[in-house]
Coordinates of C-alpha atoms (C1' of nucleotides) in Angstrom, one line a residue:
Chain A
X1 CA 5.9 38.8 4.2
X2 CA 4.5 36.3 1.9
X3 CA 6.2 32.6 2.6
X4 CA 8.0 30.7 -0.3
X5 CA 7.3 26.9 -0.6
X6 CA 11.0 24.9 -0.2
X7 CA 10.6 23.4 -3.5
X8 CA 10.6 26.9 -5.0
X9 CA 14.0 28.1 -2.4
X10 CA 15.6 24.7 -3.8
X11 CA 15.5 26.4 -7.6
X12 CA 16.9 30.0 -6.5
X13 CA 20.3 30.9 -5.8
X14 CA 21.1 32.0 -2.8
X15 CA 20.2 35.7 -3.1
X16 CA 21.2 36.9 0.5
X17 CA 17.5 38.1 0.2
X18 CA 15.0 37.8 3.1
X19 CA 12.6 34.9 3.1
X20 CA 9.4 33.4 5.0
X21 CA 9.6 29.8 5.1
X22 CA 7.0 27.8 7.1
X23 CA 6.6 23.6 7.5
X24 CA 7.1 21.4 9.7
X25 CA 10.2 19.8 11.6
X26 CA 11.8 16.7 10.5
X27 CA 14.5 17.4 13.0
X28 CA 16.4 19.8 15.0
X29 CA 19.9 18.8 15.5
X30 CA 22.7 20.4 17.7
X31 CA 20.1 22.6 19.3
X32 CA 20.7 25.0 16.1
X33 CA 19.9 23.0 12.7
X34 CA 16.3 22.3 11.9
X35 CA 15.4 20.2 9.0
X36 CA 12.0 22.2 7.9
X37 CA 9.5 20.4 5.4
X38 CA 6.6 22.1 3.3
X39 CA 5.1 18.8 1.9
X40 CA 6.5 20.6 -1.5
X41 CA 8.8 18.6 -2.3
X42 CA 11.3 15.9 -0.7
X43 CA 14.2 17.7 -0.1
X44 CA 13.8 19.4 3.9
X45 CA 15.4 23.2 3.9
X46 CA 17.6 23.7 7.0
X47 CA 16.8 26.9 8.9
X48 CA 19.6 28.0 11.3
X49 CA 18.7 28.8 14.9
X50 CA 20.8 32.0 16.7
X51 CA 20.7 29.3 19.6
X52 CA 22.6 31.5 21.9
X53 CA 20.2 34.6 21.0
X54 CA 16.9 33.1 21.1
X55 CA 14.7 32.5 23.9
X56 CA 15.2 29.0 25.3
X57 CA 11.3 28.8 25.7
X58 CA 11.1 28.7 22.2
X59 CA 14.2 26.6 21.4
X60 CA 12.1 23.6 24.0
X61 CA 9.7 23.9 21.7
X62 CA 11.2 23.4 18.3
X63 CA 10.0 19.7 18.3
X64 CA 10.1 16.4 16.1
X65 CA 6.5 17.5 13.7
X66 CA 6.0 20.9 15.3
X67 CA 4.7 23.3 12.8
X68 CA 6.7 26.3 12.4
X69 CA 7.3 29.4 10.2
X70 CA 10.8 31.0 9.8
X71 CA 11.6 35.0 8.5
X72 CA 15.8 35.2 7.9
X73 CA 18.0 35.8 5.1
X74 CA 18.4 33.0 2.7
X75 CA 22.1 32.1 2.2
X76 CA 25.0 30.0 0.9
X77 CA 25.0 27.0 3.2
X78 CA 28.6 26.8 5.5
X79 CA 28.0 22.9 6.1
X80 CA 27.9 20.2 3.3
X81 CA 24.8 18.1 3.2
X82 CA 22.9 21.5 1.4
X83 CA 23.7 24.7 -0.9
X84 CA 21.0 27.0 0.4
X85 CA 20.0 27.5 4.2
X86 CA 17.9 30.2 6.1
X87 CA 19.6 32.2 9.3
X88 CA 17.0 32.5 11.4
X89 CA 16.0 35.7 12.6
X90 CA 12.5 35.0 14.0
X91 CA 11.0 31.7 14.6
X92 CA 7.2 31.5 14.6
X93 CA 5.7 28.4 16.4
X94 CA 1.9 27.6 14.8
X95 CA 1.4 24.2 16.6
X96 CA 3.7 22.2 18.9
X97 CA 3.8 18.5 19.1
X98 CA 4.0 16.4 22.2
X99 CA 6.8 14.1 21.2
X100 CA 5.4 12.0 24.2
X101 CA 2.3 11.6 22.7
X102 CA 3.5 11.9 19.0
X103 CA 3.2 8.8 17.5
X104 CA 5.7 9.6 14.0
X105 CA 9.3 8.8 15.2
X106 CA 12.2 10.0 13.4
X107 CA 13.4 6.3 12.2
X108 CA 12.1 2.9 10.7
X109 CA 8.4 2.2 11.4
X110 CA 6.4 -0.5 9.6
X111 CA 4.1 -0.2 7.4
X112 CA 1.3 -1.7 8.6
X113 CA 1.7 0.6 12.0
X114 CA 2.0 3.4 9.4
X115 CA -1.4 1.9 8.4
X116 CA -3.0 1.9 11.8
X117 CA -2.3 5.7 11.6
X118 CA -3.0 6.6 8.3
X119 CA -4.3 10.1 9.2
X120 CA -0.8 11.2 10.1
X121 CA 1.3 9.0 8.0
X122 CA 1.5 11.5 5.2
X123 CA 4.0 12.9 7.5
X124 CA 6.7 10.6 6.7
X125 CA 8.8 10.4 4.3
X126 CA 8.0 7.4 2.3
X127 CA 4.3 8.8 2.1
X128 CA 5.1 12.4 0.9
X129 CA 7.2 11.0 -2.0
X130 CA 4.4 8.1 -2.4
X131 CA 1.8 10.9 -2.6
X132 CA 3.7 13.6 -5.0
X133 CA 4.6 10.6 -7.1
X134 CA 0.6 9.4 -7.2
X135 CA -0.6 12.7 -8.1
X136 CA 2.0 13.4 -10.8
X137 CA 0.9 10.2 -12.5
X138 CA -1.9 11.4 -12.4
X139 CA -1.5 14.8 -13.9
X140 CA -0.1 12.7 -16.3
X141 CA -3.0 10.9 -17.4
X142 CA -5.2 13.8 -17.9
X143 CA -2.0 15.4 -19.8
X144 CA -2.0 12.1 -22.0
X145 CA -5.2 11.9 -23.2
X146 CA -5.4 15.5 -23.3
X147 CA -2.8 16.0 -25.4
X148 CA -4.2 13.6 -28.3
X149 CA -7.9 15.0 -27.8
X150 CA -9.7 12.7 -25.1
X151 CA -12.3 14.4 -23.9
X152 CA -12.7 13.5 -20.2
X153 CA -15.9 11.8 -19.2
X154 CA -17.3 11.5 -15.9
X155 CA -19.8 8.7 -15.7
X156 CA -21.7 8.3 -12.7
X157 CA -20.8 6.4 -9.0
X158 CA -24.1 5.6 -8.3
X159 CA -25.4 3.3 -11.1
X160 CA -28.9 1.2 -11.3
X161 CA -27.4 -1.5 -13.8
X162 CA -26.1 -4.4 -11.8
X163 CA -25.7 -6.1 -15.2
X164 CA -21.7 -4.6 -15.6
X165 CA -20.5 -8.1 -14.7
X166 CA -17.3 -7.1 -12.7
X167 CA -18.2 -8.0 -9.6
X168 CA -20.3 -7.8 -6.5
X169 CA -21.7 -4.5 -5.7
X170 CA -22.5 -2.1 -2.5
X171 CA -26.4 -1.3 -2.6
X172 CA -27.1 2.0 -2.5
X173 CA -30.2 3.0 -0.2
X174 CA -32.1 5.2 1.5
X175 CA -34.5 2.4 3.2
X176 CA -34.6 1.8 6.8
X177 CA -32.5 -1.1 7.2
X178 CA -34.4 -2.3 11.1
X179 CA -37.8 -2.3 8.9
X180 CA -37.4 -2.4 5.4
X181 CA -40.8 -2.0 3.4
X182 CA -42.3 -5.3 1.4
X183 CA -44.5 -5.4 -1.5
X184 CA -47.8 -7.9 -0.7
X185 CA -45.2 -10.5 -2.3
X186 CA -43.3 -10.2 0.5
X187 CA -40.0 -8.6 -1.7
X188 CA -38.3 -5.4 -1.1
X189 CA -40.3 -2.5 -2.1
X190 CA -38.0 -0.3 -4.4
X191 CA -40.6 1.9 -5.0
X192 CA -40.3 3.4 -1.7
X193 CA -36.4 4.2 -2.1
X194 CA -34.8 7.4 -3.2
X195 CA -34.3 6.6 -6.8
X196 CA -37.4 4.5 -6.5
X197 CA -35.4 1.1 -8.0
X198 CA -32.4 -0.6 -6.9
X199 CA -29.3 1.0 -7.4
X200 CA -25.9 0.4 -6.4
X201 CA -22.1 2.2 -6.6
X202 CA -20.4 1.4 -9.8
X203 CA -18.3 -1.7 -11.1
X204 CA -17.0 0.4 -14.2
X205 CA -17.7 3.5 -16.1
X206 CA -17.2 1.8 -19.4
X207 CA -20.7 1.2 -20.6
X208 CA -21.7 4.9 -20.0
X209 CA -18.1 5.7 -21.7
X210 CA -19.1 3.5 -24.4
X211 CA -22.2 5.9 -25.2
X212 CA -19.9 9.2 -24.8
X213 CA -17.3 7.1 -27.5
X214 CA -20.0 6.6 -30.1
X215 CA -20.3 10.5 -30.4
X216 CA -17.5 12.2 -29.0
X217 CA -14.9 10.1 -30.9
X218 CA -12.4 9.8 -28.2
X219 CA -13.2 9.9 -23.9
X220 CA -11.5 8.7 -21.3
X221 CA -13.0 8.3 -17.4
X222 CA -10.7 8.4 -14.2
X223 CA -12.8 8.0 -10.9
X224 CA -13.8 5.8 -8.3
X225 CA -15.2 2.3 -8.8
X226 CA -16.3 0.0 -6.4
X227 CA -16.2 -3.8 -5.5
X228 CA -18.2 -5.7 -2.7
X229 CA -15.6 -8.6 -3.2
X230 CA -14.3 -10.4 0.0
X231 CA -10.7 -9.8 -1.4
X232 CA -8.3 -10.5 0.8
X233 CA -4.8 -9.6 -1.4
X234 CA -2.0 -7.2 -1.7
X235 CA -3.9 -6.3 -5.2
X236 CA -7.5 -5.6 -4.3
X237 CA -9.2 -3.1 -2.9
X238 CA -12.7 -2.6 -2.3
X239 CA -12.1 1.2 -3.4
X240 CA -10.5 2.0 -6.1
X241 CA -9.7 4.9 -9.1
X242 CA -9.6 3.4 -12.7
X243 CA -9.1 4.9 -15.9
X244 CA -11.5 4.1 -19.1
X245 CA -10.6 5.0 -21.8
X246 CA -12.8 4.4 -25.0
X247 CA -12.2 5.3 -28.5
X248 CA -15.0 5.0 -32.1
X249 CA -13.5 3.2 -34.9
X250 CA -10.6 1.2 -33.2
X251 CA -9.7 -2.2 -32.9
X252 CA -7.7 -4.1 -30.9
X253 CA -4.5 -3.4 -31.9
X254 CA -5.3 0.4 -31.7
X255 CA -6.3 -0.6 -28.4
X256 CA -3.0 -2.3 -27.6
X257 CA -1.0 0.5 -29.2
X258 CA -3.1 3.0 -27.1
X259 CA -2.7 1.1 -23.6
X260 CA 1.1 1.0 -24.2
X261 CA 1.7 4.2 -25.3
X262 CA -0.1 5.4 -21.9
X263 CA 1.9 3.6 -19.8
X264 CA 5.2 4.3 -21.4
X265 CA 3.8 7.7 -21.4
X266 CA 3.2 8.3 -17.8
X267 CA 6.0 6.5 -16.4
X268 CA 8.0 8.7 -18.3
X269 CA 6.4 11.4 -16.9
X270 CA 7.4 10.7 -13.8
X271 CA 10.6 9.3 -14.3
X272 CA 11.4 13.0 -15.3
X273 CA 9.7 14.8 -12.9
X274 CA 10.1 13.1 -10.0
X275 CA 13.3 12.2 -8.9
X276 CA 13.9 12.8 -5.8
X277 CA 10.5 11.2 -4.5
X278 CA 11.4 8.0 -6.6
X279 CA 15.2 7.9 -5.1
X280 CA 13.0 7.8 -1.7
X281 CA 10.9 5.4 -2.4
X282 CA 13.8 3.3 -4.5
X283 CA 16.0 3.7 -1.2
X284 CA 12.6 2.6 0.6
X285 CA 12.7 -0.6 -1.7
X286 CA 16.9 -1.8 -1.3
X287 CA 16.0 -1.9 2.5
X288 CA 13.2 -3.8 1.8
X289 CA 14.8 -6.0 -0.2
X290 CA 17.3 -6.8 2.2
X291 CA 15.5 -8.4 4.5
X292 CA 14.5 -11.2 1.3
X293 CA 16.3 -14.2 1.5
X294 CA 18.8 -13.2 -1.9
X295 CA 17.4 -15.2 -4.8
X296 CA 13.6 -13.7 -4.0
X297 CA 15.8 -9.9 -4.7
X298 CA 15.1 -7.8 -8.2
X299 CA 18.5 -8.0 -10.0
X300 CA 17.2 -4.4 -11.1
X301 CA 16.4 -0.8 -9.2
X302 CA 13.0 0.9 -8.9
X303 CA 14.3 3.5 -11.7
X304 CA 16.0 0.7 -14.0
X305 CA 12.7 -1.6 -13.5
X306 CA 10.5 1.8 -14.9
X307 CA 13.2 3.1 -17.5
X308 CA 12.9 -0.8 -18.8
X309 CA 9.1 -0.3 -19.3
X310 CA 9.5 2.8 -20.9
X311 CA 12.4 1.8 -23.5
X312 CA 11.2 -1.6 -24.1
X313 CA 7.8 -2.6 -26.4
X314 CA 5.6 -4.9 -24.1
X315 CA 5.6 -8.9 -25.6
X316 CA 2.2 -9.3 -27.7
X317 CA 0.6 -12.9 -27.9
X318 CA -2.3 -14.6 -27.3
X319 CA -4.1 -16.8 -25.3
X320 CA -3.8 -19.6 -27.0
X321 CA 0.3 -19.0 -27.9
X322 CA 0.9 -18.9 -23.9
X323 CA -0.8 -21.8 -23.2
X324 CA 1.3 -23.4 -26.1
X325 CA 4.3 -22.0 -23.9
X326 CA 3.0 -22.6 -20.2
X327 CA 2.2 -26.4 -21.5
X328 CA 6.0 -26.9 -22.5
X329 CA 7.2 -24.9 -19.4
X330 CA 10.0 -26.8 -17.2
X331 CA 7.4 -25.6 -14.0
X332 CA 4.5 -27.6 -15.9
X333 CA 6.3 -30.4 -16.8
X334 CA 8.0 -30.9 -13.5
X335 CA 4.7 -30.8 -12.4
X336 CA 6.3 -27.3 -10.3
X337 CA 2.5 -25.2 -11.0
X338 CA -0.6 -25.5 -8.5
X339 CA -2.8 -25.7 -11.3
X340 CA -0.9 -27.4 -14.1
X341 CA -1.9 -26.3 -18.0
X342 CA -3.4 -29.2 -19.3
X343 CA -5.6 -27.6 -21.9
X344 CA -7.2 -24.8 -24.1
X345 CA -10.0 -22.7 -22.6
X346 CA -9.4 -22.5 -18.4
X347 CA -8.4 -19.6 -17.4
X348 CA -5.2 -18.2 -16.4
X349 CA -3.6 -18.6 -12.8
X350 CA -1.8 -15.7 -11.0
X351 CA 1.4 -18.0 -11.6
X352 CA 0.8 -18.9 -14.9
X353 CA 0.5 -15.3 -15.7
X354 CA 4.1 -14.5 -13.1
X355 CA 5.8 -17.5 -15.0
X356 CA 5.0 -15.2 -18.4
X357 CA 6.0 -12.0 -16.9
X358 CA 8.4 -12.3 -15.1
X359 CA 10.4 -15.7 -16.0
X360 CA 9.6 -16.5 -19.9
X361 CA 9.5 -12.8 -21.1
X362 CA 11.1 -10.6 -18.6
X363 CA 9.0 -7.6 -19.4
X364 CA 5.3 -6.7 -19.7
X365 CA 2.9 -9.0 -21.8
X366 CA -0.1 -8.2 -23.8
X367 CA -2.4 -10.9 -23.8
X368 CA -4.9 -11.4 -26.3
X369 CA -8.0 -13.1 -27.8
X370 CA -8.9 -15.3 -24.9
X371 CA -11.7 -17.8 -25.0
X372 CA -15.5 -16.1 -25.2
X373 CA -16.5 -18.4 -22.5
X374 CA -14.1 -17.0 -19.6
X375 CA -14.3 -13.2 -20.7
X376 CA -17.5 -10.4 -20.6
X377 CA -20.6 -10.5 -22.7
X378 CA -19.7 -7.3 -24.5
X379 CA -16.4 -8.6 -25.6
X380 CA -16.2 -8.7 -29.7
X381 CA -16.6 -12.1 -31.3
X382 CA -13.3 -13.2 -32.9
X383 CA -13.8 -14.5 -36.8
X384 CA -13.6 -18.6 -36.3
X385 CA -9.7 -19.2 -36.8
X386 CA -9.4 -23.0 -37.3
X387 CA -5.8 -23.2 -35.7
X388 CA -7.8 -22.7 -32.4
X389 CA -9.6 -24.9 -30.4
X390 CA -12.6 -22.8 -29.6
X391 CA -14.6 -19.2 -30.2
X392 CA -12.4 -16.4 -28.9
X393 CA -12.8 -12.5 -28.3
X394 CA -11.0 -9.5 -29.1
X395 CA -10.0 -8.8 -25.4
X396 CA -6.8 -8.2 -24.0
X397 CA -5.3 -8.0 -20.7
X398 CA -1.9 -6.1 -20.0
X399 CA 0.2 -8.2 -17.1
X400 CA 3.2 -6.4 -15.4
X401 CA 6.1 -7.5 -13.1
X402 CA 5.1 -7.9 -9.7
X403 CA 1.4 -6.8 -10.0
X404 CA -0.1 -9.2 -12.3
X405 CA -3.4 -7.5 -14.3
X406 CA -2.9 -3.5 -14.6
X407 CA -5.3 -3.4 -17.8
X408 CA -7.9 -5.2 -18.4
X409 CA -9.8 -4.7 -22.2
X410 CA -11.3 -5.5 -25.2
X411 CA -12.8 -4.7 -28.4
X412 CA -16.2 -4.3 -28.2
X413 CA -19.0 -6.1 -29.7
X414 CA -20.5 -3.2 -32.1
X415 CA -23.2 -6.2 -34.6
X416 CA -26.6 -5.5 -32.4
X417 CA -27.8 -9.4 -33.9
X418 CA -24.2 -10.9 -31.7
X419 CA -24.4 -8.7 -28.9
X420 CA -28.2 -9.9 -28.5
X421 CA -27.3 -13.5 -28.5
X422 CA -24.1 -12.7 -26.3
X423 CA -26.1 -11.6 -23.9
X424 CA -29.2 -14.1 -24.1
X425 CA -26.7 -17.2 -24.1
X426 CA -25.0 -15.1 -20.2
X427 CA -28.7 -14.5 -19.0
X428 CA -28.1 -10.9 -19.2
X429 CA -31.4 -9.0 -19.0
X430 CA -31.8 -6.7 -22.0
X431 CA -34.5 -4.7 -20.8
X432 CA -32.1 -3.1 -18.1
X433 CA -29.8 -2.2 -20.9
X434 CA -31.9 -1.0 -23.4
X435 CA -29.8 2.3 -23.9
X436 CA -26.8 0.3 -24.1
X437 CA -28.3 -1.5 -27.1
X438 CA -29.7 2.0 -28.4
X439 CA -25.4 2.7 -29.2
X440 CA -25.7 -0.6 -31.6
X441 CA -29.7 0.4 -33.0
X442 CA -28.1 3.7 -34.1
X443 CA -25.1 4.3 -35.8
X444 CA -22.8 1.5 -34.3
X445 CA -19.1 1.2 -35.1
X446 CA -16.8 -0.8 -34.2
X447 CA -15.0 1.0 -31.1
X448 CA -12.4 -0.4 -28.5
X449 CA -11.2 0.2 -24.5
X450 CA -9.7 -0.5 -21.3
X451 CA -9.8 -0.3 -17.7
X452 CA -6.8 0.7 -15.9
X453 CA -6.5 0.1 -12.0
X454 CA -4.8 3.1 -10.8
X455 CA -3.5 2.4 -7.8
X456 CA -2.1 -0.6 -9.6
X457 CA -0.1 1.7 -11.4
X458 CA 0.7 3.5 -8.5
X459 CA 1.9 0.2 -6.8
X460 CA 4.5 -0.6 -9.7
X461 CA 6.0 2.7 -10.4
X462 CA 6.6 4.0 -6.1
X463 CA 8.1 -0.3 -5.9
X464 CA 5.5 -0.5 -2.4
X465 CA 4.4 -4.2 -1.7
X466 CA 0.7 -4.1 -0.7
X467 CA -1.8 -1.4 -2.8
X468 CA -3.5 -0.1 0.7
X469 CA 0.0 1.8 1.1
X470 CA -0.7 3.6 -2.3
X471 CA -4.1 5.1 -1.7
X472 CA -4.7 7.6 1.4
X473 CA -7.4 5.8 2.7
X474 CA -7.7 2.1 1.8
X475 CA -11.1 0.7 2.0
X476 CA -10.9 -3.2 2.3
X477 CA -13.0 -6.1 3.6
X478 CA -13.2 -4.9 8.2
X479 CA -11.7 -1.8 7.3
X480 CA -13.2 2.1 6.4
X481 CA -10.9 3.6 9.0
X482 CA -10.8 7.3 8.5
Chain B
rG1 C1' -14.1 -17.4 1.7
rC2 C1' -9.6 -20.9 2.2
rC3 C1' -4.3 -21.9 3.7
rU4 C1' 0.3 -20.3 6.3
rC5 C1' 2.9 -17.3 9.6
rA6 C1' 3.2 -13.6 13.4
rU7 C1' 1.7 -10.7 18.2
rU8 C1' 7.5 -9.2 23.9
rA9 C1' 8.9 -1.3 26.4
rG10 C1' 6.1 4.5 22.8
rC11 C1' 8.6 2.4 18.0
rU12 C1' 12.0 -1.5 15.7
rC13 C1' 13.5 -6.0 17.4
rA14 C1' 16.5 -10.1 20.5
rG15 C1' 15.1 -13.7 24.1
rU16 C1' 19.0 -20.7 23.9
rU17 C1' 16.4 -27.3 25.5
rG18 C1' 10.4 -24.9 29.5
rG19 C1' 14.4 -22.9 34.8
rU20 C1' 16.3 -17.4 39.3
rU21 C1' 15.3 -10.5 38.7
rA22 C1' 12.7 -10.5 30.4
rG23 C1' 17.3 -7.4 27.1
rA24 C1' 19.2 -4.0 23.1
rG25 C1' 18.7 0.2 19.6
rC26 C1' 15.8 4.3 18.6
rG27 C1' 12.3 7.6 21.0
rG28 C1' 11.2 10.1 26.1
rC29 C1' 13.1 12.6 30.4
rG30 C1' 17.8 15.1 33.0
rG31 C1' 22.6 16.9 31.8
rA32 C1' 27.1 18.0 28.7
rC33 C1' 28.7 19.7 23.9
rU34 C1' 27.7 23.4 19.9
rG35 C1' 28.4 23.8 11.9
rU36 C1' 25.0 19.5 12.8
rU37 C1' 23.2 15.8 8.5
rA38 C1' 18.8 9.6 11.6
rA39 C1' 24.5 14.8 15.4
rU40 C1' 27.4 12.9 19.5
rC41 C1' 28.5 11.7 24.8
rC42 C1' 26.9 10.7 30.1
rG43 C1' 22.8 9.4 33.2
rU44 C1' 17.7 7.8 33.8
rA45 C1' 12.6 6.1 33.7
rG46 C1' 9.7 2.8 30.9
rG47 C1' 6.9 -4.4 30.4
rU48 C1' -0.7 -7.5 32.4
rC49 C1' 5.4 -10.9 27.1
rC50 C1' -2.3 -10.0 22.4
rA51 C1' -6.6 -12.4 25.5
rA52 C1' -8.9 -16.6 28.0
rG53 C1' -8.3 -21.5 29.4
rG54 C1' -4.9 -25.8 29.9
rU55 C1' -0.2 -29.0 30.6
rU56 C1' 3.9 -28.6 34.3
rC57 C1' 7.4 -28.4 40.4
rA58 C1' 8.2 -24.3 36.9
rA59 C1' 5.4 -21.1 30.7
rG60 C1' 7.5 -15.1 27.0
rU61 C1' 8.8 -20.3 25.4
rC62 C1' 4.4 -26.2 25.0
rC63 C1' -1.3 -27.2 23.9
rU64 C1' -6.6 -25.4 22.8
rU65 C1' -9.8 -21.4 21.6
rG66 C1' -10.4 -16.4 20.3
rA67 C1' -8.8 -11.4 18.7
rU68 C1' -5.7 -8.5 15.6
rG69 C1' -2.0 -8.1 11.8
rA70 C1' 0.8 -9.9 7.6
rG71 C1' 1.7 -13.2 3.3
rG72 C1' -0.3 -16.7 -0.4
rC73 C1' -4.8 -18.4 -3.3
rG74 C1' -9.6 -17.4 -5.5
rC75 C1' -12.6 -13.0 -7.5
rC76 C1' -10.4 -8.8 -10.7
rA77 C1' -8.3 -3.5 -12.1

RNA sequence: GCCUCAUUAGCUCAGUUGGUUAGAGCGGCGGACUGUUAAUCCGUAGGUCCAAGGUUCAAGUCCUUGAUGAGGCGCCA
């Protein structure tokens, strides 16, 4: 007989009809109730065991994360924490589990021991809703630009540009590392690696998307990137999936519009479909929260903090409005900030950027035209303004509650003369992006994107507090466990 | 990379001013019960108090160094 998934049982009626059922168990209680999960969904089926028919060999080893299947008739539930339940009438063991050895416990673990065994923490509660919910959004994004004609681009991981700006790279080699070849200069000879130059994994997709825009009209990338940074935060990782999108003949504020309308979007998305995983992970956050002293609490839910994103239009100003507002802040004047605003043109602080968020505006701020001098060479040139102290670009970073930067983008620079000088004036070799330039030689237009961290995302909608709890396998600076 | 805090049973945590034999809950094991919802009840085993060195009559507790983990900052998505 073929076996139904749970999430599917939880749709049907109770049909007296005979079902296959097979998962694992989250507990067996009263030697006769065992709560059976399929990783379908959140909601455990209980399958009834005949205790005083069945062989007590088998009943020993119905265990905490044994994997069983079950073949009985599925039927109106006589207790009340369920509707449906299966009556057992055989009970199939595929793999026991030592609960000696077993290191999953039905109650409370931390985290960070969840981390230490990521391999089997998908196991738990927290982490099937995490996961369902992370793949949903997901789905979502591809359904999102899908639906309003992206076409999805997949630029490459291995890259020979280390002119992208975002960060420190990892090389990329086939050399012998004990006894690396030299030229007669005494450098490292390239020439004798696989690609036969330097190369290293990517910082971004969005120059290669860039190229894809200028034709294609409207592409998006979602894959990994990579950053060698010594990062050390509850924000970073050193792998990590981001979304590009790039779109031919937008500006900023199609750009802003865009970004917002993908959030609001997806959130949505999952605010519909998911339930159940997000009263998990919301449940997850209360008794989190409990254990803050009570003015460090969130006066609202996990569900009420994502319906408010998806109801409410994120605050647009820019860079030179907030520092207006940081400078007359009670923080600044109290002299209450660690870096206190005392002009135009230094960049923004991680509590400068909180104070915004999450005290002045109470929702998610768009940030705009920040100085040239603090922002990427292919960043478009803002028009002189004179009610602003000094050259700005068209770029544009979204801030959220709690996570600080989630999207990070600009207009591009699309005038071949300004992107030349751009780059001279940031000693950016131009030979090494010649094809980058080719996109301004032929046909330029003036285009606009964004980069959005993923697991970011992922870390504001499932309410976790550190972003190596929202990807399976974090890599970060001493650790590529698994 | 910098700063702060933590490390006690398989897990989650107590452990007073430095003072005799380091405790609890859950989990394990043995038993009872049998329509339970983290089932309940009775019994029971389980510890190199992160490591090394030091102070002291006496160290889980104080000091130094190291390891590991967490939080904050910087870099950013």
């Amino acid at each position: 007989m073929k076996r139904i998934k749970i999430a599917e049982i939880l749709r049907t009626e109770p049909v007296n009809s005979e079902v296959v059922v097979k998962g694992w168990v989250k507990a067996f209680r009263n030697n006769q109730f065992i709560a059976l999960n399929d990783g379908s969904c959140a909601q455990n089926l209980q399958v009834v065991v005949d205790f005083e028919n069945t062989d007590p060999g088998l009943i020993e080893r119905i265990k905490f994360g044994a994997a069983i299947g079950a073949r009985g008739l599925l039927v109106e539930s006589q207790g009340k924490g369920q509707t449906v339940e299966v009556k057992a009438a055989e009970i199939t063991v595929y793999g026991d589990c030592n609960p000696e050895e077993f290191p999953l416990q039905p109650k409370k673990q931390t985290l960070e021991y969840l981390r230490e065994i990521a391999h089997l923490r998908f196991r738990t509660n927290t982490f099937g809703a995490l996961f369902r919910v992370r793949h949903a959004l997901a789905f979502a994004i591809h359904k999102f630009f899908n639906d309003r004609g992206f076409c999805y681009l997949h630029t490459p991981v291995i890259t020979a540009s280390d002119a992208e700006g975002a960060g420190e790279m990892f090389r990329v080699t086939t050399l012998p590392l004990e006894n690396v070849p030299l030229t007669e200069r005494g450098e490292i000879d390239f020439s004798l690696d696989f690609f036969e130059r330097p190369t290293n994994l990517t910082v971004s997709g969005q120059l290669e998307a860039e190229l894809g825009a200028l034709a294609l009209g409207e592409v998006y990338t979602f894959g990994p990137t990579f950053r060698a940074e010594n990062s050390n935060t509850t924000r970073h990782l050193a792998e990590f999936w981001m979304i590009e999108p790039e779109v031919a003949f937008a500006d900023l504020g199609d750009n802003m519009d865009l970004a917002e309308a993908m959030l609001q979007s997806v959130i949505g998305y999952v605010l519909e479909h998911c339930a159940a995983d997000l009263k998990i992970l919301e449940d997850r956050l209360i008794e989190e929260e409990k254990t803050k002293p009570q003015d460090q609490r969130s006066d609202m839910s996990l569900t009420e903090k994502l319906r408010f994103v998806v109801d409410n239009s994120f605050e647009r100003l820019t860079y030179t409005e907030a520092i207006d507002i940081l400078k007359n802040s009670n923080p600044n004047k109290k002299g209450k900030f660690q870096y206190p605003i005392d002009g135009w043109g230094a960049d923004l602080q991680s509590e400068h950027e909180r104070y915004l968020v999450e005290k002045h505006f109470k929702k998610p701020v768009i940030l705009t035209n920040y100085p040239a001098a603090i922002k990427a060479f292919y960043m478009r040139r803002d028009e002189p303004n004179e009610s602003v102290p000094g050259p700005t670009v068209s770029a544009m970073d979204i801030l959220f509650p709690g996570i600080g930067e989630i999207v990070g983008g600009s207009q591009r620079e699309e005038r071949l003369e300004v992107l030349q000088q751009k780059m001279q004036e940031m000693h950016i070799p131009e030979k090494e992006l010649y094809w980058y330039l080719d996109t301004r030689r032929f046909g330029t237009c003036p285009h606009a994107g964004f980069g959005l961290g993923f697991e970011r995302l992922v870390l504001f909608v499932s309410g976790m507090g550190n972003i190596r709890d929202v990807i399976a396998f974090p890599r970060y600076p001493g650790s590529a466990e698994f």
